[in-house]
Amino acid sequence: MDSDASKDAVRNPVSGGAPGGLTRLRAAVRGHWEQLSSAERTVARHLATAPPEQLVFASAQQLAGVSGTSNATVVRTLQRLGYAGLPALKHELAADFTSSVAPEVRLQQRIAHVGKDLNGIWNDVFEETRERIDRCRELNSVENLQAVVTVLASAGEVLCYGAAACEIAARHLARALNRMGRPARFSGETGFALADPLLALRHGDAVVVFQPGRLLRELDVIVESARSVGAKVVFVTDELGDAFQDRVEGVLIAPHTATGITNEGLTGLVVADALLLALATIDETRAVETSHQLTALRERLLPDDQEHRR
């Protein structure tokens, strides 16, 4: 049976100006404490008292080991506390963690977490990749996907925008759209340089914005510029959906990394691939014909000896 001291530690944790995600977690533990089993209370106590940066890096297996329970118990406890799973908890904790901790400190913490164990490093990267992709699938509905596909399918030209880490997914989408016969271009400019690509927007065009959470001034300008000429806008984001959903035609969720262990653009690339496959099925003839033209051009660019071997 839990001691009174243990209960007090969970029910009345020292707040110390605790960030929003941690405050919500502790409130959930207090609110659901009486409904939790003994094993679930053990997990809940650890969640409520562990440093948030430790939880951000933890896997379900690691939490089970620390609490002396099982993976299933950890998942069940999180669900009883109102979370869809461990990635959902990490997402909330990371939002406060990344905004209050300097990047170099977060890097030091990542390095300290993984250590020099290559097996552990390998497993951590694949575990977070799986978590982010699973969460991406759970957070997006077929209806939201259909709305974005409809916008892109009818666009005269698609401007794919992504700055910094988001550039990878935006470039990929623009290149692949062109390769299936759908005119597209990429832009990652910020500041004054962004004026040039926005100047080329026309009525009937579409803009796909890849931006997980930072509310850049450029995003408002992009949306306003598109609206002014009759172009449509969709967002591939993590935290900006609520801020822009009433001003754009569609939003797809691409969860960012809670730890920095995996690339920021990972889920954006996955979302882009889903859009590309959907668009290819809408106009299969155009996609196949353009692919054939691309192959023919490539063959002409190959040296004669390579073409012979091919």
PDB file of C-alpha atoms in Angstrom:
ATOM      1  CA  MET A   1       0.000   0.000   0.000  1.00  0.00           C
ATOM      2  CA  ASP A   2       1.193   3.507  -0.748  1.00  0.00           C
ATOM      3  CA  SER A   3       2.435   5.522   2.192  1.00  0.00           C
ATOM      4  CA  ASP A   4       0.841   8.888   3.013  1.00  0.00           C
ATOM      5  CA  ALA A   5       4.111  10.579   2.140  1.00  0.00           C
ATOM      6  CA  SER A   6       4.080   8.999  -1.313  1.00  0.00           C
ATOM      7  CA  LYS A   7       0.503  10.101  -1.865  1.00  0.00           C
ATOM      8  CA  ASP A   8       1.286  13.634  -0.782  1.00  0.00           C
ATOM      9  CA  ALA A   9       4.247  13.795  -3.171  1.00  0.00           C
ATOM     10  CA  VAL A  10       1.928  13.019  -6.064  1.00  0.00           C
ATOM     11  CA  ARG A  11      -1.173  14.882  -4.945  1.00  0.00           C
ATOM     12  CA  ASN A  12       0.650  18.025  -3.905  1.00  0.00           C
ATOM     13  CA  PRO A  13       3.818  18.249  -5.973  1.00  0.00           C
ATOM     14  CA  VAL A  14       5.970  21.316  -5.580  1.00  0.00           C
ATOM     15  CA  SER A  15       4.976  23.479  -8.513  1.00  0.00           C
ATOM     16  CA  GLY A  16       7.914  25.865  -8.585  1.00  0.00           C
ATOM     17  CA  GLY A  17       6.439  27.551 -11.637  1.00  0.00           C
ATOM     18  CA  ALA A  18       6.130  24.209 -13.435  1.00  0.00           C
ATOM     19  CA  PRO A  19       5.467  24.498 -17.175  1.00  0.00           C
ATOM     20  CA  GLY A  20       2.029  23.853 -18.673  1.00  0.00           C
ATOM     21  CA  GLY A  21       2.625  20.295 -19.831  1.00  0.00           C
ATOM     22  CA  LEU A  22       3.960  19.179 -16.479  1.00  0.00           C
ATOM     23  CA  THR A  23       1.217  21.019 -14.607  1.00  0.00           C
ATOM     24  CA  ARG A  24      -1.430  19.217 -16.666  1.00  0.00           C
ATOM     25  CA  LEU A  25       0.255  15.855 -16.074  1.00  0.00           C
ATOM     26  CA  ARG A  26       0.364  16.331 -12.320  1.00  0.00           C
ATOM     27  CA  ALA A  27      -3.230  17.539 -12.259  1.00  0.00           C
ATOM     28  CA  ALA A  28      -4.288  14.435 -14.204  1.00  0.00           C
ATOM     29  CA  VAL A  29      -2.501  12.183 -11.710  1.00  0.00           C
ATOM     30  CA  ARG A  30      -4.202  13.905  -8.783  1.00  0.00           C
ATOM     31  CA  GLY A  31      -7.585  13.800 -10.481  1.00  0.00           C
ATOM     32  CA  HIS A  32      -7.450  10.108 -11.409  1.00  0.00           C
ATOM     33  CA  TRP A  33      -5.479   8.777  -8.435  1.00  0.00           C
ATOM     34  CA  GLU A  34      -8.372   6.952  -6.757  1.00  0.00           C
ATOM     35  CA  GLN A  35      -9.283   5.145  -9.990  1.00  0.00           C
ATOM     36  CA  LEU A  36      -5.767   3.811 -10.626  1.00  0.00           C
ATOM     37  CA  SER A  37      -4.640   0.325  -9.739  1.00  0.00           C
ATOM     38  CA  SER A  38      -1.598  -0.231  -7.538  1.00  0.00           C
ATOM     39  CA  ALA A  39       0.676  -0.790 -10.557  1.00  0.00           C
ATOM     40  CA  GLU A  40      -0.788   2.209 -12.359  1.00  0.00           C
ATOM     41  CA  ARG A  41      -0.171   4.379  -9.293  1.00  0.00           C
ATOM     42  CA  THR A  42       3.466   3.339  -9.353  1.00  0.00           C
ATOM     43  CA  VAL A  43       3.764   4.500 -12.953  1.00  0.00           C
ATOM     44  CA  ALA A  44       1.767   7.669 -12.260  1.00  0.00           C
ATOM     45  CA  ARG A  45       3.957   8.576  -9.294  1.00  0.00           C
ATOM     46  CA  HIS A  46       7.075   8.306 -11.423  1.00  0.00           C
ATOM     47  CA  LEU A  47       5.505  10.409 -14.193  1.00  0.00           C
ATOM     48  CA  ALA A  48       4.511  13.120 -11.721  1.00  0.00           C
ATOM     49  CA  THR A  49       7.858  13.342  -9.962  1.00  0.00           C
ATOM     50  CA  ALA A  50      10.417  12.688 -12.725  1.00  0.00           C
ATOM     51  CA  PRO A  51      12.128  15.675 -14.399  1.00  0.00           C
ATOM     52  CA  PRO A  52      10.250  16.542 -17.624  1.00  0.00           C
ATOM     53  CA  GLU A  53      13.422  16.346 -19.715  1.00  0.00           C
ATOM     54  CA  GLN A  54      13.833  12.748 -18.536  1.00  0.00           C
ATOM     55  CA  LEU A  55      10.304  11.851 -19.604  1.00  0.00           C
ATOM     56  CA  VAL A  56      10.783  13.467 -23.017  1.00  0.00           C
ATOM     57  CA  PHE A  57      13.615  11.034 -23.782  1.00  0.00           C
ATOM     58  CA  ALA A  58      12.064   7.933 -22.166  1.00  0.00           C
ATOM     59  CA  SER A  59      10.535   4.991 -24.000  1.00  0.00           C
ATOM     60  CA  ALA A  60       7.637   2.947 -22.647  1.00  0.00           C
ATOM     61  CA  GLN A  61      10.067   0.116 -21.984  1.00  0.00           C
ATOM     62  CA  GLN A  62      12.352   2.394 -19.973  1.00  0.00           C
ATOM     63  CA  LEU A  63       9.438   3.761 -17.943  1.00  0.00           C
ATOM     64  CA  ALA A  64       8.308   0.225 -17.260  1.00  0.00           C
ATOM     65  CA  GLY A  65      11.787  -0.713 -16.075  1.00  0.00           C
ATOM     66  CA  VAL A  66      12.101   2.282 -13.748  1.00  0.00           C
ATOM     67  CA  SER A  67       8.648   1.723 -12.257  1.00  0.00           C
ATOM     68  CA  GLY A  68       8.988  -2.063 -12.044  1.00  0.00           C
ATOM     69  CA  THR A  69       5.882  -2.620 -14.165  1.00  0.00           C
ATOM     70  CA  SER A  70       5.288  -3.471 -17.841  1.00  0.00           C
ATOM     71  CA  ASN A  71       4.935  -1.654 -21.161  1.00  0.00           C
ATOM     72  CA  ALA A  72       1.215  -2.418 -21.137  1.00  0.00           C
ATOM     73  CA  THR A  73       0.842  -0.893 -17.669  1.00  0.00           C
ATOM     74  CA  VAL A  74       2.625   2.284 -18.760  1.00  0.00           C
ATOM     75  CA  VAL A  75       0.384   2.656 -21.811  1.00  0.00           C
ATOM     76  CA  ARG A  76      -2.750   1.878 -19.801  1.00  0.00           C
ATOM     77  CA  THR A  77      -1.788   4.427 -17.127  1.00  0.00           C
ATOM     78  CA  LEU A  78      -1.257   7.148 -19.711  1.00  0.00           C
ATOM     79  CA  GLN A  79      -4.635   6.413 -21.262  1.00  0.00           C
ATOM     80  CA  ARG A  80      -6.338   6.563 -17.859  1.00  0.00           C
ATOM     81  CA  LEU A  81      -4.683   9.952 -17.332  1.00  0.00           C
ATOM     82  CA  GLY A  82      -6.203  11.206 -20.576  1.00  0.00           C
ATOM     83  CA  TYR A  83      -3.296  10.823 -23.008  1.00  0.00           C
ATOM     84  CA  ALA A  84      -3.501   8.973 -26.321  1.00  0.00           C
ATOM     85  CA  GLY A  85      -0.111   7.467 -25.496  1.00  0.00           C
ATOM     86  CA  LEU A  86       3.468   8.281 -24.582  1.00  0.00           C
ATOM     87  CA  PRO A  87       4.095  10.396 -27.719  1.00  0.00           C
ATOM     88  CA  ALA A  88       1.168  12.623 -26.737  1.00  0.00           C
ATOM     89  CA  LEU A  89       2.650  13.183 -23.287  1.00  0.00           C
ATOM     90  CA  LYS A  90       6.078  13.889 -24.756  1.00  0.00           C
ATOM     91  CA  HIS A  91       4.555  16.375 -27.166  1.00  0.00           C
ATOM     92  CA  GLU A  92       3.019  18.408 -24.344  1.00  0.00           C
ATOM     93  CA  LEU A  93       6.121  18.306 -22.183  1.00  0.00           C
ATOM     94  CA  ALA A  94       8.439  19.139 -25.084  1.00  0.00           C
ATOM     95  CA  ALA A  95       6.475  22.267 -26.022  1.00  0.00           C
ATOM     96  CA  ASP A  96       7.455  23.867 -22.705  1.00  0.00           C
ATOM     97  CA  PHE A  97      10.834  22.179 -22.533  1.00  0.00           C
ATOM     98  CA  THR A  98      12.036  23.492 -25.904  1.00  0.00           C
ATOM     99  CA  SER A  99      10.767  27.001 -25.256  1.00  0.00           C
ATOM    100  CA  SER A 100      12.517  27.304 -21.879  1.00  0.00           C
ATOM    101  CA  VAL A 101      15.776  25.413 -22.440  1.00  0.00           C
ATOM    102  CA  ALA A 102      18.559  26.690 -24.710  1.00  0.00           C
ATOM    103  CA  PRO A 103      19.316  24.553 -27.817  1.00  0.00           C
ATOM    104  CA  GLU A 104      22.870  23.801 -26.688  1.00  0.00           C
ATOM    105  CA  VAL A 105      21.560  22.562 -23.337  1.00  0.00           C
ATOM    106  CA  ARG A 106      19.038  20.322 -25.087  1.00  0.00           C
ATOM    107  CA  LEU A 107      21.870  18.951 -27.237  1.00  0.00           C
ATOM    108  CA  GLN A 108      23.914  18.171 -24.124  1.00  0.00           C
ATOM    109  CA  GLN A 109      20.919  16.394 -22.629  1.00  0.00           C
ATOM    110  CA  ARG A 110      20.396  14.344 -25.799  1.00  0.00           C
ATOM    111  CA  ILE A 111      24.038  13.297 -25.765  1.00  0.00           C
ATOM    112  CA  ALA A 112      23.873  12.454 -22.069  1.00  0.00           C
ATOM    113  CA  HIS A 113      20.749  10.399 -22.662  1.00  0.00           C
ATOM    114  CA  VAL A 114      22.062   8.241 -25.497  1.00  0.00           C
ATOM    115  CA  GLY A 115      25.627   7.957 -24.173  1.00  0.00           C
ATOM    116  CA  LYS A 116      28.040   6.001 -26.343  1.00  0.00           C
ATOM    117  CA  ASP A 117      26.041   2.787 -26.567  1.00  0.00           C
ATOM    118  CA  LEU A 118      25.604   2.269 -30.318  1.00  0.00           C
ATOM    119  CA  ASN A 119      22.838  -0.262 -29.808  1.00  0.00           C
ATOM    120  CA  GLY A 120      20.974   2.212 -27.631  1.00  0.00           C
ATOM    121  CA  ILE A 121      21.480   5.006 -30.155  1.00  0.00           C
ATOM    122  CA  TRP A 122      20.188   2.812 -32.963  1.00  0.00           C
ATOM    123  CA  ASN A 123      17.125   1.794 -30.938  1.00  0.00           C
ATOM    124  CA  ASP A 124      16.365   5.346 -29.779  1.00  0.00           C
ATOM    125  CA  VAL A 125      16.334   6.715 -33.324  1.00  0.00           C
ATOM    126  CA  PHE A 126      14.071   3.963 -34.628  1.00  0.00           C
ATOM    127  CA  GLU A 127      11.799   4.125 -31.594  1.00  0.00           C
ATOM    128  CA  GLU A 128      11.220   7.865 -31.956  1.00  0.00           C
ATOM    129  CA  THR A 129      10.750   7.485 -35.713  1.00  0.00           C
ATOM    130  CA  ARG A 130       8.049   4.887 -35.114  1.00  0.00           C
ATOM    131  CA  GLU A 131       6.371   7.002 -32.429  1.00  0.00           C
ATOM    132  CA  ARG A 132       6.264  10.113 -34.618  1.00  0.00           C
ATOM    133  CA  ILE A 133       4.927   8.294 -37.672  1.00  0.00           C
ATOM    134  CA  ASP A 134       2.282   6.459 -35.616  1.00  0.00           C
ATOM    135  CA  ARG A 135       1.189   9.735 -34.052  1.00  0.00           C
ATOM    136  CA  CYS A 136       1.094  11.392 -37.469  1.00  0.00           C
ATOM    137  CA  ARG A 137      -1.263   8.704 -38.742  1.00  0.00           C
ATOM    138  CA  GLU A 138      -3.498   8.953 -35.659  1.00  0.00           C
ATOM    139  CA  LEU A 139      -3.831  12.745 -35.758  1.00  0.00           C
ATOM    140  CA  ASN A 140      -4.891  13.042 -39.416  1.00  0.00           C
ATOM    141  CA  SER A 141      -8.300  12.119 -40.745  1.00  0.00           C
ATOM    142  CA  VAL A 142      -9.178  10.977 -44.237  1.00  0.00           C
ATOM    143  CA  GLU A 143     -11.431  14.035 -44.491  1.00  0.00           C
ATOM    144  CA  ASN A 144      -8.523  16.405 -43.843  1.00  0.00           C
ATOM    145  CA  LEU A 145      -6.370  14.546 -46.357  1.00  0.00           C
ATOM    146  CA  GLN A 146      -9.163  14.752 -48.938  1.00  0.00           C
ATOM    147  CA  ALA A 147      -9.496  18.518 -48.419  1.00  0.00           C
ATOM    148  CA  VAL A 148      -5.793  19.094 -49.086  1.00  0.00           C
ATOM    149  CA  VAL A 149      -5.678  16.721 -52.057  1.00  0.00           C
ATOM    150  CA  THR A 150      -8.661  18.530 -53.617  1.00  0.00           C
ATOM    151  CA  VAL A 151      -6.853  21.877 -53.322  1.00  0.00           C
ATOM    152  CA  LEU A 152      -3.674  20.578 -54.929  1.00  0.00           C
ATOM    153  CA  ALA A 153      -5.472  18.630 -57.661  1.00  0.00           C
ATOM    154  CA  SER A 154      -7.153  21.786 -58.984  1.00  0.00           C
ATOM    155  CA  ALA A 155      -4.164  24.127 -58.607  1.00  0.00           C
ATOM    156  CA  GLY A 156      -2.596  25.798 -61.622  1.00  0.00           C
ATOM    157  CA  GLU A 157       0.776  25.808 -59.873  1.00  0.00           C
ATOM    158  CA  VAL A 158       1.798  24.792 -56.355  1.00  0.00           C
ATOM    159  CA  LEU A 159       4.230  26.849 -54.291  1.00  0.00           C
ATOM    160  CA  CYS A 160       5.834  24.610 -51.676  1.00  0.00           C
ATOM    161  CA  TYR A 161       7.195  26.706 -48.815  1.00  0.00           C
ATOM    162  CA  GLY A 162       9.528  25.478 -46.100  1.00  0.00           C
ATOM    163  CA  ALA A 163      12.283  27.337 -44.274  1.00  0.00           C
ATOM    164  CA  ALA A 164      15.294  25.841 -42.490  1.00  0.00           C
ATOM    165  CA  ALA A 165      14.595  22.233 -41.425  1.00  0.00           C
ATOM    166  CA  CYS A 166      11.265  22.282 -43.290  1.00  0.00           C
ATOM    167  CA  GLU A 167      13.052  22.876 -46.585  1.00  0.00           C
ATOM    168  CA  ILE A 168      13.594  19.149 -47.146  1.00  0.00           C
ATOM    169  CA  ALA A 169       9.894  18.245 -47.270  1.00  0.00           C
ATOM    170  CA  ALA A 170       8.950  21.333 -49.301  1.00  0.00           C
ATOM    171  CA  ARG A 171      11.659  20.697 -51.911  1.00  0.00           C
ATOM    172  CA  HIS A 172      10.673  17.036 -52.122  1.00  0.00           C
ATOM    173  CA  LEU A 173       7.008  17.848 -52.719  1.00  0.00           C
ATOM    174  CA  ALA A 174       7.784  20.467 -55.392  1.00  0.00           C
ATOM    175  CA  ARG A 175      10.180  18.193 -57.285  1.00  0.00           C
ATOM    176  CA  ALA A 176       7.868  15.186 -57.176  1.00  0.00           C
ATOM    177  CA  LEU A 177       4.821  17.211 -58.274  1.00  0.00           C
ATOM    178  CA  ASN A 178       6.736  18.387 -61.332  1.00  0.00           C
ATOM    179  CA  ARG A 179       7.732  14.807 -62.062  1.00  0.00           C
ATOM    180  CA  MET A 180       4.059  13.822 -62.283  1.00  0.00           C
ATOM    181  CA  GLY A 181       3.154  16.707 -64.567  1.00  0.00           C
ATOM    182  CA  ARG A 182       1.854  19.140 -61.946  1.00  0.00           C
ATOM    183  CA  PRO A 183       3.655  22.518 -62.094  1.00  0.00           C
ATOM    184  CA  ALA A 184       5.264  23.336 -58.757  1.00  0.00           C
ATOM    185  CA  ARG A 185       8.106  25.378 -57.322  1.00  0.00           C
ATOM    186  CA  PHE A 186       9.921  25.612 -54.022  1.00  0.00           C
ATOM    187  CA  SER A 187      10.613  28.599 -51.808  1.00  0.00           C
ATOM    188  CA  GLY A 188      12.409  28.774 -48.494  1.00  0.00           C
ATOM    189  CA  GLU A 189      13.148  32.486 -48.424  1.00  0.00           C
ATOM    190  CA  THR A 190      12.557  34.651 -45.400  1.00  0.00           C
ATOM    191  CA  GLY A 191      12.492  38.424 -45.000  1.00  0.00           C
ATOM    192  CA  PHE A 192      12.596  40.660 -48.087  1.00  0.00           C
ATOM    193  CA  ALA A 193      13.630  37.763 -50.320  1.00  0.00           C
ATOM    194  CA  LEU A 194      10.212  36.149 -49.869  1.00  0.00           C
ATOM    195  CA  ALA A 195       8.559  38.953 -51.851  1.00  0.00           C
ATOM    196  CA  ASP A 196       9.782  37.567 -55.192  1.00  0.00           C
ATOM    197  CA  PRO A 197       8.199  34.081 -55.000  1.00  0.00           C
ATOM    198  CA  LEU A 198       4.975  35.581 -53.598  1.00  0.00           C
ATOM    199  CA  LEU A 199       4.849  38.046 -56.495  1.00  0.00           C
ATOM    200  CA  ALA A 200       4.468  35.128 -58.906  1.00  0.00           C
ATOM    201  CA  LEU A 201       1.324  33.767 -57.213  1.00  0.00           C
ATOM    202  CA  ARG A 202      -1.721  33.728 -59.487  1.00  0.00           C
ATOM    203  CA  HIS A 203      -5.430  33.086 -59.153  1.00  0.00           C
ATOM    204  CA  GLY A 204      -6.046  29.351 -58.931  1.00  0.00           C
ATOM    205  CA  ASP A 205      -2.600  28.532 -57.547  1.00  0.00           C
ATOM    206  CA  ALA A 206      -2.026  26.784 -54.230  1.00  0.00           C
ATOM    207  CA  VAL A 207       0.550  27.164 -51.472  1.00  0.00           C
ATOM    208  CA  VAL A 208       1.656  24.311 -49.210  1.00  0.00           C
ATOM    209  CA  VAL A 209       3.339  25.610 -46.050  1.00  0.00           C
ATOM    210  CA  PHE A 210       5.554  23.266 -44.056  1.00  0.00           C
ATOM    211  CA  GLN A 211       6.101  24.742 -40.586  1.00  0.00           C
ATOM    212  CA  PRO A 212       5.786  22.736 -37.353  1.00  0.00           C
ATOM    213  CA  GLY A 213       5.400  25.314 -34.628  1.00  0.00           C
ATOM    214  CA  ARG A 214       7.269  28.586 -34.850  1.00  0.00           C
ATOM    215  CA  LEU A 215       4.880  31.399 -35.732  1.00  0.00           C
ATOM    216  CA  LEU A 216       6.927  33.283 -38.308  1.00  0.00           C
ATOM    217  CA  ARG A 217       5.893  36.684 -39.597  1.00  0.00           C
ATOM    218  CA  GLU A 218       6.363  35.267 -43.091  1.00  0.00           C
ATOM    219  CA  LEU A 219       3.434  32.877 -42.613  1.00  0.00           C
ATOM    220  CA  ASP A 220       0.913  35.685 -42.204  1.00  0.00           C
ATOM    221  CA  VAL A 221       2.301  37.420 -45.283  1.00  0.00           C
ATOM    222  CA  ILE A 222       2.070  34.203 -47.316  1.00  0.00           C
ATOM    223  CA  VAL A 223      -1.572  33.645 -46.360  1.00  0.00           C
ATOM    224  CA  GLU A 224      -2.523  37.286 -46.948  1.00  0.00           C
ATOM    225  CA  SER A 225      -0.747  37.389 -50.321  1.00  0.00           C
ATOM    226  CA  ALA A 226      -2.398  34.178 -51.494  1.00  0.00           C
ATOM    227  CA  ARG A 227      -5.826  35.431 -50.441  1.00  0.00           C
ATOM    228  CA  SER A 228      -5.342  38.716 -52.255  1.00  0.00           C
ATOM    229  CA  VAL A 229      -4.857  36.993 -55.631  1.00  0.00           C
ATOM    230  CA  GLY A 230      -7.278  34.103 -55.195  1.00  0.00           C
ATOM    231  CA  ALA A 231      -4.755  31.361 -54.412  1.00  0.00           C
ATOM    232  CA  LYS A 232      -5.474  28.678 -51.803  1.00  0.00           C
ATOM    233  CA  VAL A 233      -3.292  27.711 -48.845  1.00  0.00           C
ATOM    234  CA  VAL A 234      -2.810  24.498 -46.881  1.00  0.00           C
ATOM    235  CA  PHE A 235      -0.593  23.912 -43.864  1.00  0.00           C
ATOM    236  CA  VAL A 236       1.471  20.888 -42.878  1.00  0.00           C
ATOM    237  CA  THR A 237       2.180  21.690 -39.251  1.00  0.00           C
ATOM    238  CA  ASP A 238       2.193  20.508 -35.670  1.00  0.00           C
ATOM    239  CA  GLU A 239       1.151  23.408 -33.469  1.00  0.00           C
ATOM    240  CA  LEU A 240      -0.135  26.070 -35.880  1.00  0.00           C
ATOM    241  CA  GLY A 241      -3.366  24.407 -36.943  1.00  0.00           C
ATOM    242  CA  ASP A 242      -5.549  26.352 -34.529  1.00  0.00           C
ATOM    243  CA  ALA A 243      -3.906  29.642 -35.478  1.00  0.00           C
ATOM    244  CA  PHE A 244      -4.517  29.237 -39.228  1.00  0.00           C
ATOM    245  CA  GLN A 245      -7.348  26.756 -39.751  1.00  0.00           C
ATOM    246  CA  ASP A 246      -9.958  29.498 -40.234  1.00  0.00           C
ATOM    247  CA  ARG A 247      -7.794  31.225 -42.850  1.00  0.00           C
ATOM    248  CA  VAL A 248      -6.666  28.267 -44.968  1.00  0.00           C
ATOM    249  CA  GLU A 249      -8.306  25.486 -46.969  1.00  0.00           C
ATOM    250  CA  GLY A 250      -6.725  22.568 -45.148  1.00  0.00           C
ATOM    251  CA  VAL A 251      -4.413  21.487 -42.340  1.00  0.00           C
ATOM    252  CA  LEU A 252      -2.486  18.250 -41.951  1.00  0.00           C
ATOM    253  CA  ILE A 253      -0.599  17.436 -38.758  1.00  0.00           C
ATOM    254  CA  ALA A 254       3.092  16.494 -38.947  1.00  0.00           C
ATOM    255  CA  PRO A 255       4.301  15.985 -35.349  1.00  0.00           C
ATOM    256  CA  HIS A 256       7.718  17.452 -34.681  1.00  0.00           C
ATOM    257  CA  THR A 257      10.436  15.799 -32.635  1.00  0.00           C
ATOM    258  CA  ALA A 258      10.165  16.053 -28.871  1.00  0.00           C
ATOM    259  CA  THR A 259      13.849  15.299 -28.357  1.00  0.00           C
ATOM    260  CA  GLY A 260      15.714  16.391 -31.484  1.00  0.00           C
ATOM    261  CA  ILE A 261      16.910  12.814 -31.969  1.00  0.00           C
ATOM    262  CA  THR A 262      15.167  12.510 -35.352  1.00  0.00           C
ATOM    263  CA  ASN A 263      15.022  15.029 -38.193  1.00  0.00           C
ATOM    264  CA  GLU A 264      12.438  17.790 -37.904  1.00  0.00           C
ATOM    265  CA  GLY A 265      11.210  17.173 -41.436  1.00  0.00           C
ATOM    266  CA  LEU A 266      10.580  13.429 -40.995  1.00  0.00           C
ATOM    267  CA  THR A 267       6.790  13.498 -40.692  1.00  0.00           C
ATOM    268  CA  GLY A 268       6.518  16.321 -43.219  1.00  0.00           C
ATOM    269  CA  LEU A 269       8.131  14.002 -45.766  1.00  0.00           C
ATOM    270  CA  VAL A 270       5.676  11.235 -44.883  1.00  0.00           C
ATOM    271  CA  VAL A 271       2.716  13.592 -45.323  1.00  0.00           C
ATOM    272  CA  ALA A 272       4.147  14.799 -48.639  1.00  0.00           C
ATOM    273  CA  ASP A 273       4.434  11.220 -49.893  1.00  0.00           C
ATOM    274  CA  ALA A 274       0.809  10.539 -48.971  1.00  0.00           C
ATOM    275  CA  LEU A 275      -0.268  13.621 -50.927  1.00  0.00           C
ATOM    276  CA  LEU A 276       1.828  12.617 -53.931  1.00  0.00           C
ATOM    277  CA  LEU A 277       0.423   9.097 -54.099  1.00  0.00           C
ATOM    278  CA  ALA A 278      -3.133  10.404 -53.784  1.00  0.00           C
ATOM    279  CA  LEU A 279      -2.564  12.925 -56.586  1.00  0.00           C
ATOM    280  CA  ALA A 280      -1.001  10.282 -58.815  1.00  0.00           C
ATOM    281  CA  THR A 281      -4.128   8.127 -58.545  1.00  0.00           C
ATOM    282  CA  ILE A 282      -6.360  11.063 -59.477  1.00  0.00           C
ATOM    283  CA  ASP A 283      -4.678  11.550 -62.869  1.00  0.00           C
ATOM    284  CA  GLU A 284      -2.791   8.347 -63.576  1.00  0.00           C
ATOM    285  CA  THR A 285      -2.369   9.090 -67.288  1.00  0.00           C
ATOM    286  CA  ARG A 286      -0.623  12.401 -66.710  1.00  0.00           C
ATOM    287  CA  ALA A 287       1.610  10.921 -64.003  1.00  0.00           C
ATOM    288  CA  VAL A 288       2.658   7.972 -66.158  1.00  0.00           C
ATOM    289  CA  GLU A 289       3.257  10.066 -69.274  1.00  0.00           C
ATOM    290  CA  THR A 290       5.379  12.586 -67.390  1.00  0.00           C
ATOM    291  CA  SER A 291       7.365   9.791 -65.783  1.00  0.00           C
ATOM    292  CA  HIS A 292       8.025   8.358 -69.249  1.00  0.00           C
ATOM    293  CA  GLN A 293       9.225  11.768 -70.469  1.00  0.00           C
ATOM    294  CA  LEU A 294      11.520  12.065 -67.456  1.00  0.00           C
ATOM    295  CA  THR A 295      13.021   8.647 -68.150  1.00  0.00           C
ATOM    296  CA  ALA A 296      13.579   9.541 -71.815  1.00  0.00           C
ATOM    297  CA  LEU A 297      15.352  12.778 -70.885  1.00  0.00           C
ATOM    298  CA  ARG A 298      17.559  10.965 -68.385  1.00  0.00           C
ATOM    299  CA  GLU A 299      18.546   8.396 -70.977  1.00  0.00           C
ATOM    300  CA  ARG A 300      19.643  11.159 -73.341  1.00  0.00           C
ATOM    301  CA  LEU A 301      21.826  12.592 -70.563  1.00  0.00           C
ATOM    302  CA  LEU A 302      23.613   9.321 -69.859  1.00  0.00           C
ATOM    303  CA  PRO A 303      27.032   8.718 -71.451  1.00  0.00           C
ATOM    304  CA  ASP A 304      26.868   6.184 -74.278  1.00  0.00           C
ATOM    305  CA  ASP A 305      28.688   3.477 -72.310  1.00  0.00           C
ATOM    306  CA  GLN A 306      26.296   3.778 -69.353  1.00  0.00           C
ATOM    307  CA  GLU A 307      23.293   3.691 -71.658  1.00  0.00           C
ATOM    308  CA  HIS A 308      24.638   0.523 -73.250  1.00  0.00           C
ATOM    309  CA  ARG A 309      25.073  -1.146 -69.864  1.00  0.00           C
ATOM    310  CA  ARG A 310      21.592  -0.068 -68.763  1.00  0.00           C
TER     311      ARG A 310
END
